[in-house]
Amino acid sequence: MARVRFLFVLLVLFVGSVQAGPPKAAIASAHPLATEAGFEVLERGGNAFDAAVAVSAALAVVEPYSSGIGGGGFWLLHRASDDRDVMIDGREVAPLAAHRDMYLDDKGEVVRTRSMDGPLAAGIPGEPAALAHIAGQYGRLPMEMSMGPAIRHAGQGFEVTPHYRRMARFRRDVLREFPAAATFLTDDEVPPLGYRIRQPELARTLTSIAKSEAESFYRGELAAALVADVREAGGIWTLEDLENYRVIERAPIRGRYRGLDVISAAPPSSGGVALVTMLNILSGYDLSGLQPARRTHLIVEAMRRAYRDRAEYLGDPDFVEMPLARLTDPDYAAGLRAAIHPEKATPSAMLPGFTHASTGRDTTHFSILDTDGNYVAATLSINYPFGSGFLSKRTGVLLNDEMDDFSAKPGVPNAYGLVGAEANAIASGKRPLSSMSPTFVRNADRIAVLGTPGGSRIITMVLLGILEFAEGKDPEAWISRPRFHHQYLPDRVFHEPEAFSTTTLQALEEMGHTLEASERTWGNMQGLVWDRRGKRVEAASDPRGEGAAVAR
Ligand code: DON
C-alpha cells in the first residue's frame, strides 16, 4: 500500500512538474526597445497577449520600415488556461474601389510603381483592429497601458541604427516624393547614425487608438483624417472602407512532423499550408542520416512542389475555394514524394503547369512566452521597406503597400519574384495572399515559437528552423544556420554566401540544380523554446539583424 501511495505521489509530482508554467518569460523581437516594451508590460501585470500589443505597437514606432499602424499581420496565440490556439488575422484588405486591373497600363502591362509606391498601393490597415481585439479578448490590461511604451518612443524619438539607414537608403526616392515622409529623412537625406526620429503626430494617433480601442481609427476623427490625406494624394479609400474592416479569428493550419505538432498561419497566409506539405513530404526520409548534398536536394524538391501549389491554389479563404484538406494530407504528400528522384532535380517546368502568386523585403516577427505558459508568434508587415512611402500628414500613419502581394496580372512576378493565379487576383474587400508564417512546434516536452520576415523566403526559413528544432538543436543554432531557398519559379536554388561547401555545391549541380549565391544574407528570425522537462527557457534573435532576445 505504502508503495502504491509512493508511486502515486511521484506521479502527481511528475505531472505537476510537466504542467507547471515556464520558469521565465521570454521575448525575442527585431528591436531592443520593443523587447523592453514587452517586459515593461509583463512586469506591470500583463500577460503574453498584453505584451504582444506592447511589442507590436513599439515596433510600429521604432521600425517604421517594417510594420505599423498603417499595416497588418498575423498574431498566432496560445492560451494556456483552455489550451486554445488561434490565429488573429489582421491582414489588410483591398479598398472597395479596387479592381483586378488597377495596376495595368493601357497596354495591359503591370505598372509596378503603382502597386508599390504611394496611397494607391495601400490596403485598408488591420493592425489597430487586431491590437484592440487581442487586448480586449485575451489581455488583462487596458490598451493605454500596453501602448504606453510605444507612445513614449513616438514622442521622445528613437535612434537611427545601421539597419534603419540601409532601409532608408533603399526607399529614399519614394520617401522624398511624399512631403510628410520627410520625418524619416534629414534634409532629404538618410539620417546619420544616432539621429533621433520623433513622430509627434503618430504619438497622438496611438494615444487616440489606445483610448478608443481603435474605434477612432475606423469610425472617428482619425478615419476622416486618413481618408482625406489619402484622397488628396490620389488614393481611393473611403470612410466605408475603414468602417467595414473586420479582424477575423481563424483556426490555424495543423500538421505533424516526427512526433511534433506544427501549428501555423492559415490562409490568407500561404505559410502553414506550404509548411505542412513540405514537412509531410520530408517525413518519408531520414534527413539527419544523409550527406549535406542529398539532404539539401530532398528539401529543395519539397520546397519546389509546395510553392507550385501555393501559386496555383492559394488566396483569401473568404473569396476562393481551396483544396486545403488535400494539400495538408500525408497521402497527397506521399504522391509528391514518390515523384522525387533521389539524385536528380525535377525541372520546375516538368511539374503540372499552373494557371498563373505574389509576396517582401521588410517586415517583422516577434515571439513571446509568459510565466503562465501563454505564448504568441506574430509576423507583421507594411510590405516593402517604409511600405508605400506615403505618410498621412494629419495622423502620422505610414501606409503599407500590401496591394503588391496580390497577383496584379496572372503569371507576372511581383516584387519578390512570386507568380500567382486567379485565386490571388485583386478584388474589392479581399485580403492579399501572404507568406507570413508565425508558427508553434511542440510535443509534451518542448515548445518552439518562431517566425521571420523575408517575403517569399519566409516559409522556407521557418521550414529549415523546424527541421533543426526536430533534431534537438537549440534556438541559437537554428536561427543562425545558413539558409537556402527554392520557390518553384524561378527554377533556382538561392543560397546565402556561406551555406554550402564546394563539394556540396558541386554535388548539387551534378544532380541538375541551378544555384545562385546571394550577395547578402536574408531573414530576421526571432524564436524561443520552452523546454518543459528541462525547465528551461531559451530565446534567440537572428544575428543577421539588430534585435534582442531576453529570458528573465
Ligand atoms: O505578406 C507577405 O508575405 C509580405 N508582405 C511579407 C513581406 C516581407 O516579409 C518583407 N521582408 N523582408
Coordinates of C-alpha atoms and ligand atoms in Angstrom, one line a residue:
M1 CA 0.0 0.0 0.0
A2 CA 2.8 2.3 1.0
R3 CA 4.4 1.6 -2.2
V4 CA 1.3 2.4 -4.2
R5 CA 1.0 5.7 -2.3
F6 CA 4.6 6.5 -3.0
L7 CA 4.2 5.8 -6.7
F8 CA 1.0 8.0 -6.7
V9 CA 2.9 10.9 -5.1
L10 CA 5.7 10.5 -7.6
L11 CA 3.1 10.6 -10.4
V12 CA 1.5 13.7 -9.0
L13 CA 4.9 15.4 -8.7
F14 CA 5.8 14.4 -12.2
V15 CA 2.5 15.6 -13.8
G16 CA 2.7 18.8 -11.7
S17 CA 6.3 19.5 -12.9
V18 CA 5.3 19.0 -16.5
Q19 CA 2.3 21.2 -16.3
A20 CA 3.9 24.0 -14.3
G21 CA 4.4 27.2 -16.1
P22 CA 7.8 28.3 -17.5
P23 CA 10.4 29.4 -15.0
K24 CA 10.9 32.6 -17.0
A25 CA 9.2 34.8 -19.5
A26 CA 10.9 35.4 -22.9
I27 CA 10.6 37.8 -25.7
A28 CA 12.5 37.9 -29.0
S29 CA 11.9 40.8 -31.3
A30 CA 13.7 42.7 -34.0
H31 CA 14.3 45.8 -31.9
P32 CA 15.7 46.1 -28.3
L33 CA 13.2 48.8 -27.4
A34 CA 10.3 46.6 -28.5
T35 CA 11.6 43.7 -26.4
E36 CA 11.8 46.0 -23.4
A37 CA 8.3 47.4 -24.1
G38 CA 7.0 43.8 -23.8
F39 CA 8.8 43.2 -20.5
E40 CA 7.6 46.5 -19.1
V41 CA 4.1 45.4 -19.6
L42 CA 4.7 41.9 -18.3
E43 CA 6.2 43.5 -15.2
R44 CA 3.1 45.6 -14.7
G45 CA 0.9 42.5 -14.5
G46 CA 0.2 41.9 -18.2
N47 CA 0.2 38.5 -19.9
A48 CA 1.8 37.4 -23.2
F49 CA -1.1 39.0 -25.1
D50 CA -0.7 42.4 -23.5
A51 CA 3.0 42.1 -24.2
A52 CA 2.1 41.3 -27.8
V53 CA 0.2 44.5 -28.0
A54 CA 3.1 46.4 -26.5
V55 CA 5.7 44.9 -28.8
S56 CA 3.6 45.3 -31.9
A57 CA 2.9 49.0 -31.1
A58 CA 6.6 49.6 -30.2
L59 CA 7.7 48.0 -33.5
A60 CA 5.3 50.2 -35.3
V61 CA 7.2 53.2 -34.0
V62 CA 10.9 52.1 -33.9
E63 CA 10.9 50.0 -37.0
P64 CA 8.9 52.3 -39.3
Y65 CA 10.3 50.4 -42.3
S66 CA 8.9 47.0 -41.2
S67 CA 5.4 47.1 -39.8
G68 CA 3.0 49.6 -38.3
I69 CA -0.4 51.0 -37.5
G70 CA -0.8 51.6 -41.3
G71 CA -0.3 47.9 -42.0
G72 CA -1.3 44.4 -40.8
G73 CA -0.3 41.0 -39.8
F74 CA -1.0 37.6 -38.2
W75 CA -0.8 37.0 -34.5
L76 CA -0.8 33.3 -33.5
L77 CA -1.9 32.9 -29.9
H78 CA -1.8 30.0 -27.5
R79 CA -3.8 30.5 -24.3
A80 CA -2.7 28.1 -21.5
S81 CA -6.0 28.2 -19.5
D82 CA -8.0 26.4 -22.1
D83 CA -5.2 25.2 -24.4
R84 CA -6.6 27.3 -27.2
D85 CA -4.6 28.1 -30.4
V86 CA -6.0 30.8 -32.6
M87 CA -4.8 33.0 -35.4
I88 CA -5.8 36.7 -35.3
D89 CA -6.0 37.7 -38.9
G90 CA -5.3 41.5 -39.1
R91 CA -4.3 41.4 -42.7
E92 CA -5.1 44.5 -44.9
V93 CA -8.0 44.3 -47.3
A94 CA -8.3 45.8 -50.8
P95 CA -10.4 49.0 -50.8
L96 CA -13.9 48.8 -52.2
A97 CA -12.9 50.8 -55.3
A98 CA -10.1 48.3 -56.1
H99 CA -10.4 46.1 -59.2
R100 CA -8.3 43.5 -60.8
D101 CA -6.7 45.6 -63.5
M102 CA -6.0 48.6 -61.3
Y103 CA -2.2 48.3 -61.7
L104 CA -2.2 47.7 -65.5
D105 CA -1.5 50.4 -68.1
D106 CA -3.4 50.9 -71.4
K107 CA -1.3 48.1 -73.0
G108 CA -2.2 45.7 -70.2
E109 CA 1.3 45.8 -68.6
V110 CA 1.8 45.9 -64.9
V111 CA 3.0 49.4 -63.7
R112 CA 4.9 48.2 -60.6
T113 CA 5.3 51.7 -59.1
R114 CA 1.5 52.0 -58.8
S115 CA 1.2 48.8 -56.6
M116 CA 4.3 49.7 -54.6
D117 CA 4.6 53.5 -54.1
G118 CA 2.0 56.0 -52.8
P119 CA -1.5 55.7 -51.4
L120 CA -2.9 53.6 -54.3
A121 CA -0.7 50.8 -53.2
A122 CA -2.2 50.7 -49.7
G123 CA -4.7 48.2 -48.4
I124 CA -7.0 49.1 -45.5
P125 CA -4.9 48.6 -42.3
G126 CA -5.8 45.8 -39.9
E127 CA -3.2 46.3 -37.1
P128 CA -5.2 48.8 -35.0
A129 CA -8.3 46.5 -35.0
A130 CA -6.1 43.4 -34.3
L131 CA -4.4 45.1 -31.3
A132 CA -7.8 46.1 -29.9
H133 CA -9.1 42.6 -30.4
I134 CA -6.1 41.0 -28.7
A135 CA -6.2 43.4 -25.8
G136 CA -10.0 43.1 -25.4
Q137 CA -10.4 39.3 -25.8
Y138 CA -7.1 38.0 -24.4
G139 CA -5.3 40.6 -22.5
R140 CA -5.6 41.8 -18.9
L141 CA -4.5 45.4 -19.2
P142 CA -6.1 48.5 -20.8
M143 CA -4.6 49.4 -24.2
E144 CA -3.5 52.7 -22.8
M145 CA -1.1 50.8 -20.5
S146 CA 0.1 48.3 -23.1
M147 CA 0.7 51.0 -25.7
G148 CA 2.4 53.3 -23.2
P149 CA 5.9 52.5 -24.2
A150 CA 5.2 52.9 -28.0
I151 CA 3.5 56.3 -27.3
R152 CA 6.6 57.4 -25.4
H153 CA 9.0 56.3 -28.1
A154 CA 6.9 58.1 -30.8
G155 CA 7.0 61.4 -28.8
Q156 CA 10.6 61.2 -27.5
G157 CA 12.1 59.6 -30.6
F158 CA 14.4 56.7 -31.2
E159 CA 17.9 56.5 -32.6
V160 CA 18.8 55.7 -36.2
T161 CA 20.7 52.4 -36.5
P162 CA 22.7 50.9 -39.3
H163 CA 19.7 48.8 -40.4
Y164 CA 17.5 51.9 -40.4
R165 CA 20.0 53.6 -42.7
R166 CA 20.0 50.7 -45.1
M167 CA 16.3 50.6 -45.4
A168 CA 16.0 54.4 -45.8
R169 CA 18.7 54.4 -48.5
F170 CA 16.7 51.7 -50.3
R171 CA 13.5 53.8 -50.3
R172 CA 14.9 57.3 -50.3
D173 CA 13.5 58.3 -53.6
V174 CA 9.9 57.3 -52.7
L175 CA 10.2 59.0 -49.2
R176 CA 11.3 62.2 -51.0
E177 CA 8.2 62.0 -53.2
F178 CA 5.8 62.4 -50.3
P179 CA 6.5 65.5 -48.3
A180 CA 5.2 64.2 -44.9
A181 CA 7.6 61.3 -45.1
A182 CA 10.4 63.8 -44.6
T183 CA 10.0 62.7 -40.9
F184 CA 12.2 59.7 -41.8
L185 CA 14.9 61.8 -43.5
T186 CA 17.1 64.8 -42.7
D187 CA 17.2 67.4 -45.4
D188 CA 16.0 64.8 -47.8
E189 CA 19.0 62.5 -47.0
V190 CA 19.4 59.4 -45.0
P191 CA 19.8 60.5 -41.4
P192 CA 23.2 59.8 -39.6
L193 CA 23.6 57.1 -37.0
G194 CA 22.2 58.1 -33.7
Y195 CA 20.0 60.8 -35.1
R196 CA 16.6 60.8 -33.3
I197 CA 13.4 60.2 -35.3
R198 CA 10.5 61.8 -33.5
Q199 CA 6.9 61.2 -34.6
P200 CA 4.6 63.5 -32.6
E201 CA 1.6 63.1 -34.9
L202 CA 1.9 59.3 -34.6
A203 CA 2.1 59.7 -30.8
R204 CA -1.2 61.5 -30.8
T205 CA -2.7 58.9 -33.1
L206 CA -1.5 56.0 -30.9
T207 CA -3.0 57.7 -27.9
S208 CA -6.3 58.1 -29.6
I209 CA -6.3 54.4 -30.8
A210 CA -5.4 53.3 -27.2
K211 CA -8.2 55.4 -25.6
S212 CA -10.9 54.5 -28.1
E213 CA -9.8 50.8 -28.5
A214 CA -9.2 51.5 -32.2
E215 CA -12.7 52.9 -32.7
S216 CA -11.4 56.4 -33.7
F217 CA -9.2 54.8 -36.4
Y218 CA -12.1 53.1 -38.2
R219 CA -15.0 55.4 -37.5
G220 CA -14.0 58.6 -35.8
E221 CA -11.8 61.6 -36.4
L222 CA -8.7 59.6 -37.4
A223 CA -10.7 57.8 -40.1
A224 CA -11.8 61.1 -41.6
A225 CA -8.2 62.5 -41.5
L226 CA -6.8 59.3 -43.1
V227 CA -9.3 59.3 -45.9
A228 CA -8.8 63.0 -46.6
D229 CA -5.0 62.6 -46.8
V230 CA -5.2 59.5 -49.0
R231 CA -7.7 61.1 -51.4
E232 CA -5.8 64.4 -51.7
A233 CA -2.8 62.3 -52.8
G234 CA -4.7 60.4 -55.4
G235 CA -5.8 57.3 -53.4
I236 CA -9.1 55.6 -53.5
W237 CA -10.0 54.9 -49.8
T238 CA -13.4 55.9 -48.5
L239 CA -14.9 56.1 -45.0
E240 CA -16.9 53.0 -45.7
D241 CA -13.6 51.1 -46.3
L242 CA -12.5 51.8 -42.8
E243 CA -15.9 51.2 -41.3
N244 CA -16.1 47.8 -43.0
Y245 CA -12.7 46.5 -41.8
R246 CA -13.1 43.3 -39.7
V247 CA -10.4 41.4 -37.8
I248 CA -11.0 37.6 -38.2
E249 CA -10.2 34.8 -35.8
R250 CA -9.1 31.7 -37.8
A251 CA -8.3 28.2 -36.9
P252 CA -4.5 27.7 -37.6
I253 CA -3.2 25.1 -40.0
R254 CA -2.0 21.9 -38.3
G255 CA 0.4 19.2 -39.3
R256 CA 2.7 16.6 -37.7
Y257 CA 6.4 16.0 -38.2
R258 CA 8.4 13.4 -36.4
G259 CA 6.2 13.3 -33.3
L260 CA 5.8 17.1 -33.2
D261 CA 2.6 19.1 -33.7
V262 CA 3.1 22.0 -36.1
I263 CA 0.6 24.9 -35.7
S264 CA 1.0 27.7 -38.2
A265 CA -0.7 30.5 -40.2
A266 CA -3.9 29.7 -42.1
P267 CA -4.9 31.4 -45.4
P268 CA -4.8 34.2 -46.4
S269 CA -1.3 33.2 -45.5
S270 CA 0.2 30.5 -47.6
G271 CA 2.7 29.7 -44.9
G272 CA 1.0 27.0 -42.8
V273 CA -0.2 25.1 -45.9
A274 CA 3.1 25.1 -47.6
L275 CA 5.0 24.2 -44.4
V276 CA 2.7 21.2 -43.8
T277 CA 3.1 20.0 -47.4
M278 CA 6.9 20.2 -47.2
L279 CA 7.0 18.5 -43.8
N280 CA 4.7 15.8 -44.9
I281 CA 7.0 15.1 -48.0
L282 CA 10.1 15.2 -45.8
S283 CA 8.6 12.8 -43.2
G284 CA 9.4 10.0 -45.6
Y285 CA 13.1 10.5 -45.3
D286 CA 15.7 10.1 -42.5
L287 CA 17.2 13.5 -43.2
S288 CA 19.6 13.5 -40.3
G289 CA 21.4 10.4 -41.6
L290 CA 22.1 12.0 -45.0
Q291 CA 25.1 13.7 -46.6
P292 CA 24.6 17.5 -46.9
A293 CA 24.1 17.4 -50.7
R294 CA 21.4 14.7 -50.6
R295 CA 19.7 16.3 -47.7
T296 CA 19.6 19.7 -49.4
H297 CA 18.4 18.1 -52.7
L298 CA 15.4 16.5 -51.0
I299 CA 14.5 19.6 -49.1
V300 CA 14.7 21.7 -52.3
E301 CA 12.4 19.2 -54.1
A302 CA 9.9 19.5 -51.3
M303 CA 10.1 23.4 -51.5
R304 CA 9.6 23.4 -55.2
R305 CA 6.4 21.3 -55.0
A306 CA 4.8 23.2 -52.2
Y307 CA 5.5 26.6 -53.9
R308 CA 4.0 25.3 -57.1
D309 CA 0.8 24.5 -55.2
R310 CA 0.9 27.9 -53.5
A311 CA 1.0 29.7 -56.8
E312 CA -1.9 27.6 -58.2
Y313 CA -4.4 27.4 -55.4
L314 CA -3.9 29.8 -52.5
G315 CA -5.7 33.1 -51.8
D316 CA -8.2 34.7 -49.4
P317 CA -10.4 31.9 -47.9
D318 CA -13.4 34.3 -47.9
F319 CA -13.1 34.6 -51.7
V320 CA -11.7 31.4 -53.1
E321 CA -12.3 27.7 -52.6
M322 CA -9.0 25.9 -51.7
P323 CA -8.3 22.2 -51.5
L324 CA -6.8 22.6 -48.1
A325 CA -7.6 19.1 -46.8
R326 CA -5.8 17.6 -49.8
L327 CA -2.8 19.9 -49.7
T328 CA -2.2 19.1 -46.0
D329 CA -2.9 15.3 -46.3
P330 CA 0.1 13.0 -45.7
D331 CA -1.2 10.8 -48.6
Y332 CA -1.1 13.7 -51.0
A333 CA 2.5 14.4 -49.9
A334 CA 3.3 10.7 -50.4
G335 CA 2.3 11.1 -54.0
L336 CA 4.5 14.1 -54.4
R337 CA 7.4 12.3 -52.7
A338 CA 7.1 9.3 -55.0
A339 CA 7.9 11.6 -58.0
I340 CA 11.1 12.9 -56.4
H341 CA 14.2 11.3 -57.9
P342 CA 16.7 10.6 -55.1
E343 CA 19.6 12.1 -57.0
K344 CA 18.1 14.3 -59.8
A345 CA 16.5 17.7 -59.7
T346 CA 13.0 17.8 -61.2
P347 CA 12.9 20.9 -63.5
S348 CA 10.0 23.1 -62.4
A349 CA 8.8 23.1 -66.0
M350 CA 8.1 19.4 -65.6
L351 CA 5.6 19.9 -62.8
P352 CA 2.0 20.4 -63.8
G353 CA 1.7 24.0 -65.1
F354 CA -0.3 26.4 -63.1
T355 CA -2.8 28.9 -64.3
H356 CA -0.6 31.6 -63.1
A357 CA 1.4 34.3 -56.9
S358 CA 2.8 37.0 -55.1
T359 CA 5.0 38.5 -51.8
G360 CA 8.6 41.3 -49.2
R361 CA 11.7 43.0 -48.2
D362 CA 11.0 44.2 -44.8
T363 CA 8.5 43.1 -42.2
T364 CA 9.0 41.9 -38.7
H365 CA 8.4 39.0 -36.4
F366 CA 8.4 38.5 -32.6
S367 CA 7.9 35.6 -30.2
I368 CA 6.7 35.9 -26.6
L369 CA 6.2 33.5 -23.7
D370 CA 4.8 34.4 -20.3
T371 CA 5.2 32.5 -17.0
D372 CA 1.6 31.3 -17.2
G373 CA 2.5 29.3 -20.3
N374 CA 0.7 31.6 -22.8
Y375 CA 2.6 32.3 -26.0
V376 CA 2.5 34.4 -29.1
A377 CA 4.1 34.3 -32.5
A378 CA 3.4 37.3 -34.7
T379 CA 4.6 38.4 -38.1
L380 CA 3.6 42.0 -39.0
S381 CA 4.1 43.9 -42.2
I382 CA 3.7 47.1 -44.2
N383 CA 5.4 45.0 -47.1
Y384 CA 8.2 47.0 -48.7
P385 CA 10.7 49.0 -46.6
F386 CA 8.7 52.0 -45.4
G387 CA 5.6 50.5 -47.1
S388 CA 4.2 52.7 -49.8
G389 CA 6.4 55.6 -48.6
F390 CA 3.2 57.6 -48.1
L391 CA 2.8 59.2 -44.6
S392 CA -0.6 60.7 -43.8
K393 CA 0.4 64.1 -42.5
R394 CA -2.7 64.6 -40.3
T395 CA -2.2 61.3 -38.5
G396 CA 1.5 60.5 -38.8
V397 CA 0.5 57.0 -40.1
L398 CA 2.8 55.5 -42.7
L399 CA 0.7 53.4 -45.2
N400 CA 1.5 49.9 -46.4
D401 CA 1.9 48.7 -50.0
E402 CA 0.5 45.3 -49.3
M403 CA -1.6 45.5 -52.5
D404 CA 1.6 44.4 -54.3
D405 CA 1.0 41.0 -52.6
F406 CA -1.9 40.4 -54.9
S407 CA -1.1 39.0 -58.3
A408 CA -1.5 42.2 -60.4
K409 CA -1.6 40.0 -63.5
P410 CA -1.6 36.2 -63.7
G411 CA 1.9 34.9 -64.2
V412 CA 3.8 38.2 -63.8
P413 CA 6.1 38.1 -60.8
N414 CA 5.6 40.6 -58.0
A415 CA 8.4 42.4 -56.1
Y416 CA 9.5 39.0 -54.6
G417 CA 9.5 37.3 -57.9
L418 CA 6.4 35.3 -57.0
V419 CA 3.9 34.4 -59.6
G420 CA 0.2 33.8 -58.8
A421 CA -3.1 32.6 -60.2
E422 CA -6.7 33.6 -60.3
A423 CA -7.0 32.7 -56.6
N424 CA -4.9 35.7 -55.7
A425 CA -6.4 38.3 -58.2
I426 CA -7.3 41.7 -56.8
A427 CA -11.0 42.2 -55.7
S428 CA -12.5 44.8 -53.5
G429 CA -12.6 43.8 -49.8
K430 CA -10.2 40.8 -50.5
R431 CA -7.1 40.0 -48.5
P432 CA -3.9 39.6 -50.5
L433 CA -2.1 36.2 -50.2
S434 CA 0.8 36.4 -47.7
S435 CA 3.8 34.3 -46.9
M436 CA 4.0 35.4 -43.2
S437 CA 4.2 32.2 -41.1
P438 CA 4.1 32.7 -37.3
T439 CA 4.5 29.1 -36.1
F440 CA 4.4 26.9 -33.0
V441 CA 6.1 23.4 -32.9
R442 CA 5.6 21.3 -29.9
N443 CA 5.3 18.0 -28.2
A444 CA 4.7 17.2 -24.5
D445 CA 8.3 18.2 -23.6
R446 CA 9.3 21.1 -25.8
I447 CA 7.6 24.1 -27.4
A448 CA 9.2 26.3 -30.1
V449 CA 7.7 29.6 -31.1
L450 CA 9.2 31.1 -34.3
G451 CA 8.9 33.2 -37.4
T452 CA 10.7 35.7 -39.6
P453 CA 10.3 38.4 -42.2
G454 CA 11.6 37.7 -45.7
G455 CA 8.8 37.8 -48.3
S456 CA 8.6 34.6 -50.3
R457 CA 11.6 33.2 -48.4
I458 CA 9.7 33.3 -45.0
I459 CA 8.2 29.8 -45.4
T460 CA 11.5 28.1 -46.3
M461 CA 13.3 29.8 -43.4
V462 CA 10.7 28.5 -41.0
L463 CA 10.9 25.1 -42.6
L464 CA 14.7 24.9 -42.0
G465 CA 14.2 26.1 -38.4
I466 CA 11.6 23.4 -37.7
L467 CA 13.8 20.7 -39.2
E468 CA 16.6 21.6 -36.8
F469 CA 14.4 22.0 -33.8
A470 CA 13.1 18.5 -34.6
E471 CA 16.7 17.3 -34.5
G472 CA 17.1 18.7 -31.0
K473 CA 19.1 21.9 -31.8
D474 CA 18.7 25.0 -29.6
P475 CA 17.2 28.3 -31.0
E476 CA 20.6 29.9 -31.3
A477 CA 21.7 27.2 -33.7
W478 CA 18.6 27.0 -35.9
I479 CA 18.3 30.8 -36.1
S480 CA 21.9 31.3 -37.2
R481 CA 22.1 28.4 -39.6
P482 CA 22.9 29.3 -43.2
R483 CA 19.8 29.4 -45.5
F484 CA 18.8 28.2 -48.9
H485 CA 15.5 28.6 -50.8
H486 CA 13.6 27.4 -53.8
Q487 CA 10.2 28.8 -54.8
Y488 CA 9.3 26.8 -57.9
L489 CA 9.8 29.8 -60.2
P490 CA 12.4 30.9 -60.9
D491 CA 13.8 27.4 -61.1
R492 CA 16.9 28.1 -58.9
V493 CA 18.3 27.2 -55.5
F494 CA 19.1 30.6 -53.9
H495 CA 21.6 30.3 -51.0
E496 CA 23.4 32.5 -48.5
P497 CA 27.1 33.1 -49.3
E498 CA 28.4 30.5 -46.8
A499 CA 25.6 28.0 -47.0
F500 CA 27.4 25.2 -48.8
S501 CA 30.9 23.7 -49.1
T502 CA 32.4 23.5 -52.5
T503 CA 31.8 19.7 -52.5
T504 CA 28.2 20.2 -51.8
L505 CA 27.8 22.9 -54.4
Q506 CA 29.3 20.6 -57.0
A507 CA 27.2 17.6 -56.0
L508 CA 24.0 19.7 -56.2
E509 CA 25.0 21.0 -59.7
E510 CA 25.6 17.4 -60.8
M511 CA 22.1 16.5 -59.7
G512 CA 20.8 19.2 -62.1
H513 CA 20.2 22.1 -59.7
T514 CA 20.9 25.6 -60.8
L515 CA 22.5 27.5 -57.8
E516 CA 22.6 31.2 -57.2
A517 CA 24.6 32.6 -54.3
S518 CA 23.0 35.8 -52.9
E519 CA 25.3 38.7 -52.1
R520 CA 23.7 39.2 -48.7
T521 CA 22.2 37.0 -46.0
W522 CA 18.4 37.1 -45.5
G523 CA 15.8 36.9 -42.8
N524 CA 15.5 38.2 -39.3
M525 CA 14.2 35.2 -37.3
Q526 CA 13.0 35.6 -33.7
G527 CA 12.4 32.4 -31.7
L528 CA 12.2 30.8 -28.4
V529 CA 12.0 27.4 -26.8
W530 CA 10.3 26.3 -23.6
D531 CA 11.8 23.0 -22.5
R532 CA 9.2 21.8 -20.1
R533 CA 11.0 18.7 -19.0
G534 CA 14.3 20.5 -18.6
K535 CA 12.5 23.5 -17.1
R536 CA 14.4 25.9 -19.3
V537 CA 13.5 28.8 -21.5
E538 CA 15.8 30.0 -24.3
A539 CA 15.2 32.8 -26.7
A540 CA 17.3 33.9 -29.7
S541 CA 17.3 36.8 -32.1
D542 CA 18.8 36.5 -35.6
P543 CA 22.4 37.5 -35.7
R544 CA 21.7 39.0 -39.1
G545 CA 19.5 41.7 -37.5
E546 CA 19.6 44.2 -34.7
G547 CA 17.0 42.5 -32.4
A548 CA 17.1 41.5 -28.8
A549 CA 16.1 38.1 -27.2
V550 CA 15.7 38.1 -23.5
A551 CA 14.5 35.5 -21.0
R552 CA 14.0 36.6 -17.4
Ligands
DON1 O1 2.8 39.2 -46.5 C1 3.8 38.9 -47.1 O2 4.1 37.8 -47.5 C2 4.8 40.0 -47.4 N1 4.1 41.3 -47.4 C3 5.9 40.0 -46.4 C4 7.0 40.9 -46.8 C5 8.3 40.6 -46.1 O3 8.4 39.7 -45.4 C6 9.4 41.5 -46.4 N2 10.6 41.1 -45.7 N3 11.6 41.1 -45.6

